[in-house]
Short mmCIF file of C-alpha atoms in Angstrom, two decimals:
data_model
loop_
_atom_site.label_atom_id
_atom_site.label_comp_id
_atom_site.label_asym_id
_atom_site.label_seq_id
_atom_site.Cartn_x
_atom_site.Cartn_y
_atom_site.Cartn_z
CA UNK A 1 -30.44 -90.58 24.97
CA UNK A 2 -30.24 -86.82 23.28
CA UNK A 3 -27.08 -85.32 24.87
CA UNK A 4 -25.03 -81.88 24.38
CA UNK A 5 -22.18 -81.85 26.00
CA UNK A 6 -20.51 -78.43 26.51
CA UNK A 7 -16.56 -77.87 28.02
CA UNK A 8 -16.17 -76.17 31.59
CA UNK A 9 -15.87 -72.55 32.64
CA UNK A 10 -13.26 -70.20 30.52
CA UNK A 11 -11.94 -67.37 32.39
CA UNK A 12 -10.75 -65.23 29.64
CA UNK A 13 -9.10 -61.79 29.44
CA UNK A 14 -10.19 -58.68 27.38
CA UNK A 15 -9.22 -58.68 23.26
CA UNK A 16 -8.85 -62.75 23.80
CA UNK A 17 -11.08 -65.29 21.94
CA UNK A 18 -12.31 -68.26 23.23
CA UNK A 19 -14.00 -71.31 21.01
CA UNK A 20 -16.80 -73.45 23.16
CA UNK A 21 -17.56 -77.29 22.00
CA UNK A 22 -20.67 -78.82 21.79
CA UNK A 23 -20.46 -82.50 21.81
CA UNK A 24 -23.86 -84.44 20.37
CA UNK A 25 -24.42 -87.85 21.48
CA UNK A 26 -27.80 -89.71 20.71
CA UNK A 27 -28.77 -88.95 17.33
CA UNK A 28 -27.48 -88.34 13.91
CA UNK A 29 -25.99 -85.51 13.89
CA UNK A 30 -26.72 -84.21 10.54
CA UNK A 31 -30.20 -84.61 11.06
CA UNK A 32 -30.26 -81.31 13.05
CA UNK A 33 -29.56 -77.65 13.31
CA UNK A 34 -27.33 -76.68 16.16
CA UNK A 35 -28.37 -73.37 17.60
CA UNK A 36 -26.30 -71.48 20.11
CA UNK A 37 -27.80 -68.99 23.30
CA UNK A 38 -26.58 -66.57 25.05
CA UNK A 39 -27.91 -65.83 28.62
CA UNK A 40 -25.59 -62.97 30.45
CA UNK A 41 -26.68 -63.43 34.71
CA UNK A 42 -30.00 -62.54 35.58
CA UNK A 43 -30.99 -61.60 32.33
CA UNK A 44 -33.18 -63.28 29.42
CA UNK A 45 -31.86 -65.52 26.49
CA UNK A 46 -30.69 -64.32 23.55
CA UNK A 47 -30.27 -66.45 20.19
CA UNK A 48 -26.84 -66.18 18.75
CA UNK A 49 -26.93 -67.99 15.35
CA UNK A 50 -27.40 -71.55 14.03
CA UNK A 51 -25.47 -74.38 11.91
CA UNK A 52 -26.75 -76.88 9.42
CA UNK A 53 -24.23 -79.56 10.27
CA UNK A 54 -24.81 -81.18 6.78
CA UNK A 55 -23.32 -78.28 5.16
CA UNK A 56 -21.99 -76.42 7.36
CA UNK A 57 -24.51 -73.28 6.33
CA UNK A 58 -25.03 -70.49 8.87
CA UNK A 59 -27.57 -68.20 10.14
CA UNK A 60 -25.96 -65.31 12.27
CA UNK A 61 -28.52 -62.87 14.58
CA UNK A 62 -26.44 -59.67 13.46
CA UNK A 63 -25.99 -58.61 16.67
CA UNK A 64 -23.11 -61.48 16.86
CA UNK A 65 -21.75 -60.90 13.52
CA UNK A 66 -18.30 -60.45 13.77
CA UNK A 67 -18.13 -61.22 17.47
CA UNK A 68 -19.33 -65.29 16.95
CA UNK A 69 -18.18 -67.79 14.30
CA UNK A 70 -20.21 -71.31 14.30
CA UNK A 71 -18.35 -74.52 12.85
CA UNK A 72 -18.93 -77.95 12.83
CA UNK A 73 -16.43 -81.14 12.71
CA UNK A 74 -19.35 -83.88 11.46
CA UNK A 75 -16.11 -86.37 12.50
CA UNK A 76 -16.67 -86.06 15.97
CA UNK A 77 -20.31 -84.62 15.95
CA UNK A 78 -19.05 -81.70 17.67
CA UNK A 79 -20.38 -78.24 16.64
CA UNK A 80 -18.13 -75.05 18.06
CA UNK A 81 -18.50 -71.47 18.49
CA UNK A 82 -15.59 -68.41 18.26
CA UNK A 83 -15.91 -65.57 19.88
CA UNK A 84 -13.39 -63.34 19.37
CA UNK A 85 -12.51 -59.43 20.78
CA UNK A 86 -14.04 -60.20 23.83
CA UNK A 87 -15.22 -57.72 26.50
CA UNK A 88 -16.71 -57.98 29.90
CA UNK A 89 -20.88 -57.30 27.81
CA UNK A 90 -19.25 -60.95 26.39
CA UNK A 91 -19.24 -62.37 29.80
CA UNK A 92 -22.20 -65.09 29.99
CA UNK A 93 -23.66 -68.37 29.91
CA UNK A 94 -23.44 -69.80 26.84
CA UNK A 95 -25.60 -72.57 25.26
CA UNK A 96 -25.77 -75.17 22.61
CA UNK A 97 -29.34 -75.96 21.95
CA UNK A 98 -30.92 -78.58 19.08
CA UNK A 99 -33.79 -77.23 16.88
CA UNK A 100 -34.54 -78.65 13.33
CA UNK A 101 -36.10 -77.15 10.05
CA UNK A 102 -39.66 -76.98 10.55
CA UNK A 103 -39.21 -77.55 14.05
CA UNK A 104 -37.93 -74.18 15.50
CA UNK A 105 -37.98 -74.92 19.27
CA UNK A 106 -35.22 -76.30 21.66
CA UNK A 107 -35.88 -79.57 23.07
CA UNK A 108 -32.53 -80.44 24.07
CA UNK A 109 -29.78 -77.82 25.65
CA UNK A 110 -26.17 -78.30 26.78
CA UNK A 111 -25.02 -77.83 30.19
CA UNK A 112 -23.97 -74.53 29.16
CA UNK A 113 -20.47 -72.76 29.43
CA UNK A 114 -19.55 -69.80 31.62
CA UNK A 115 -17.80 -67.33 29.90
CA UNK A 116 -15.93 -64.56 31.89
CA UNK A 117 -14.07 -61.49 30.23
CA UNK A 118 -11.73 -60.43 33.46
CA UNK A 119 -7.88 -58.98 33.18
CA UNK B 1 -36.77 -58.36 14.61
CA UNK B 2 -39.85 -59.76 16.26
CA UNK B 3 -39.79 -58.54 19.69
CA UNK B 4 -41.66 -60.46 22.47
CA UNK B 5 -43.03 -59.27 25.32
CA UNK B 6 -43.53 -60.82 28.26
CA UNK B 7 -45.94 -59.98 31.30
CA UNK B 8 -46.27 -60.06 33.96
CA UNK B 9 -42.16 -60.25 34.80
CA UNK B 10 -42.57 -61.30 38.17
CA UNK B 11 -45.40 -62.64 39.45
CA UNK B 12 -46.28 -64.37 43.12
CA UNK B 13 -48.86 -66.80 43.58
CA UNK B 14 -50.23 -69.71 46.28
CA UNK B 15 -49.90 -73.59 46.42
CA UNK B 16 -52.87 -74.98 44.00
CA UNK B 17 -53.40 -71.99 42.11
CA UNK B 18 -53.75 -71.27 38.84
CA UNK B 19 -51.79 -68.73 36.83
CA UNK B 20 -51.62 -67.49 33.39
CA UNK B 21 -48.58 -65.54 31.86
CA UNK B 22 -48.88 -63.98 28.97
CA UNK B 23 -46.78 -63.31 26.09
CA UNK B 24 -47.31 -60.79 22.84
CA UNK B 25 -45.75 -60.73 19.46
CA UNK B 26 -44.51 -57.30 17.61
CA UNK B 27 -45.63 -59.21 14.68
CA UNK B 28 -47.82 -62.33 13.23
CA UNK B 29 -45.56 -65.71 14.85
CA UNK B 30 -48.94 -68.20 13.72
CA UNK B 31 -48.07 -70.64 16.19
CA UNK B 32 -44.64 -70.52 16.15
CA UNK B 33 -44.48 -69.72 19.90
CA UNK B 34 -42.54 -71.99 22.45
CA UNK B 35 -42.62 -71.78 26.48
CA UNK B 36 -39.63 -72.82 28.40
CA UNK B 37 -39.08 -72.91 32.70
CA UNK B 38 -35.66 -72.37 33.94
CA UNK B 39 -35.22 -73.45 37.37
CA UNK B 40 -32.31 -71.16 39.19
CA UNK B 41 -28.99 -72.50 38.33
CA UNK B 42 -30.05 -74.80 35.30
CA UNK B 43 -30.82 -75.23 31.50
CA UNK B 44 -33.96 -73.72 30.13
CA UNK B 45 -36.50 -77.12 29.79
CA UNK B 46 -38.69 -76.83 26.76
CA UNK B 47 -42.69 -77.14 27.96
CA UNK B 48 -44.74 -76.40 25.06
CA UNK B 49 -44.13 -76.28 20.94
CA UNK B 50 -46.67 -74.36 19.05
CA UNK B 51 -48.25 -72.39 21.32
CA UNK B 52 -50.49 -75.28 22.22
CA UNK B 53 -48.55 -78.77 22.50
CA UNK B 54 -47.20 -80.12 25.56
CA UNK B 55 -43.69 -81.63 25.32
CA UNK B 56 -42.89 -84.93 26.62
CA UNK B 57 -42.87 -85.89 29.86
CA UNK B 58 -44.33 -82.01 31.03
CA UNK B 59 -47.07 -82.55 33.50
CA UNK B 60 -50.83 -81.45 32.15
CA UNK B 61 -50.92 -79.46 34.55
CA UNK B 62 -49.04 -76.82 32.27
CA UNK B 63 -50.78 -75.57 29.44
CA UNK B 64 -50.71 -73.39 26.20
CA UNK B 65 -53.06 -71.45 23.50
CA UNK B 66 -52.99 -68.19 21.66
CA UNK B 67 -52.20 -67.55 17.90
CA UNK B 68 -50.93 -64.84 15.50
CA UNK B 69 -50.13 -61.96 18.20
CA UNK B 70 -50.99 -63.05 21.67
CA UNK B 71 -50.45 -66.23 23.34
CA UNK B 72 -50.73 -67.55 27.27
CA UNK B 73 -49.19 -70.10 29.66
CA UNK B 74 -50.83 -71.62 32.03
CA UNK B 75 -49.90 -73.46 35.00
CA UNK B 76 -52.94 -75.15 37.14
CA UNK B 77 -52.88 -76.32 40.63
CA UNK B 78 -49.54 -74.45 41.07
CA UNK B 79 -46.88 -76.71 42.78
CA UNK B 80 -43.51 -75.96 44.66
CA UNK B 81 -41.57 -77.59 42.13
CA UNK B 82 -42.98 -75.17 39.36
CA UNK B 83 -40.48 -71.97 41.00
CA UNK B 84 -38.86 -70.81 38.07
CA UNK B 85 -38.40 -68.56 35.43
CA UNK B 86 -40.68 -68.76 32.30
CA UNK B 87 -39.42 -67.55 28.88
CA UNK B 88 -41.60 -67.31 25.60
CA UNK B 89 -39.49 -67.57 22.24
CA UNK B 90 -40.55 -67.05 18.31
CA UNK B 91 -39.95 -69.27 15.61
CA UNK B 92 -41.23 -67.72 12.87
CA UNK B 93 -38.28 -65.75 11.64
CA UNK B 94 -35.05 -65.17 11.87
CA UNK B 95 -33.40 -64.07 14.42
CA UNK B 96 -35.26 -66.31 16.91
CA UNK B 97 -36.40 -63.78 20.03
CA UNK B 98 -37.03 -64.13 23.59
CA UNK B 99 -39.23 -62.70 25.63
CA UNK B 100 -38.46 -61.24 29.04
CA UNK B 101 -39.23 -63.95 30.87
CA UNK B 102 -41.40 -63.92 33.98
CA UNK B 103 -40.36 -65.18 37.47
CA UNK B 104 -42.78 -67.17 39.53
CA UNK B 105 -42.92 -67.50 43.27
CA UNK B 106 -44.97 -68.90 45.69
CA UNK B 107 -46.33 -66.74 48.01
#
């Protein structure tokens, strides 16, 4: 069974940075890109930037360059995002979400991970 | 960026009808266009791939067709369980987009 395990909620204050796991279970984790959403409450999805865990290569939306950073630990099939500088637009839900090369859909999502910006 | 637009963004309906939400492309996608339902407090759930094919386990009832520009959802014989939020997203480029989404109620 596909699963994407994400850590709980981070209550984080204002200029902090805060780095989310994503823990794959199921598959080989190299075979697939790890992509990573954004969803702030009540509002729509938007895509945030993927990882080639095989080589670590990275495809940022530029709206979150410079505010994510997307790694990967192939050790522990965990994939991570930074964000850093944060501010209360940063406060969200934040996914991890499979796709594959020639397969640009999500079939399989983490739990997600609140995010809150609050002094 | 490819934009995608959703419509309608809310929309109510009755028990065993059929409704079709549609969603529009700023630019050629081909068929690069995926449906998803979010259900109020959970992940997004994946329906269709390529405009057109039905991801496992998704009841029939759900469907999907459209190419290049324009593309529809469709959900017949509308059931309670089917009260969500529907979101369109592009594959064809980078950055992958979103559409609006559309929230269904029953009436």
């Amino acid at each position: 069974e596909v699963l994407l395990q994400q850590s709980g909620p981070e209550l984080v204050k204002p200029g902090a940075s805060v780095k989310i796991p994503c823990k794959a279970s199921g598959y080989t984790f190299t075979d697939y890109n790890m992509d990573w959403v954004k969803q702030s409450h009540g509002k729509s999805l938007e895509w945030i930037g993927d990882i080639n865990p095989n080589n670590g290569g990275t495809i940022y939306n530029q709206k979150f360059k410079g505010k994510a950073t997307l790694t990967v630990d192939k050790s522990s099939s965990t994939a991570y995002m930074e964000l850093r500088s944060l501010t209360s637009e940063d406060t969200a839900v934040y996914y991890c979400a499979r796709s594959k090369y020639g397969n640009p859909w999500f079939a399989y999502w983490g739990q997600g991970t609140l995010v809150t910006v609050s002094a | 960026d490819i934009q995608m637009n959703q419509s309608p963004s809310s929309l109510s309906a009755s028990l065993g009808d059929t409704i079709t939400i549609t969603c529009h492309a700023s630019q050629n996608i081909n068929v690069w266009l995926s449906w998803y339902q979010q259900k109020p407090g959970n992940i997004p759930k994946l329906l269709i791939y390529k405009a057109s094919n039905l991801h496992t386990g998704v009841p029939s009832r759900f469907s999907g067709s459209g190419s290049g520009t324009g593309f529809t959802l469709t959900i017949s014989s509308l059931q309670p369980e089917d009260i969500a939020t529907y979101y369109c997203q592009q594959g064809q480029s980078y950055p992958r987009t979103f559409g609006g989404g559309t929230k269904l109620e029953i009436k």
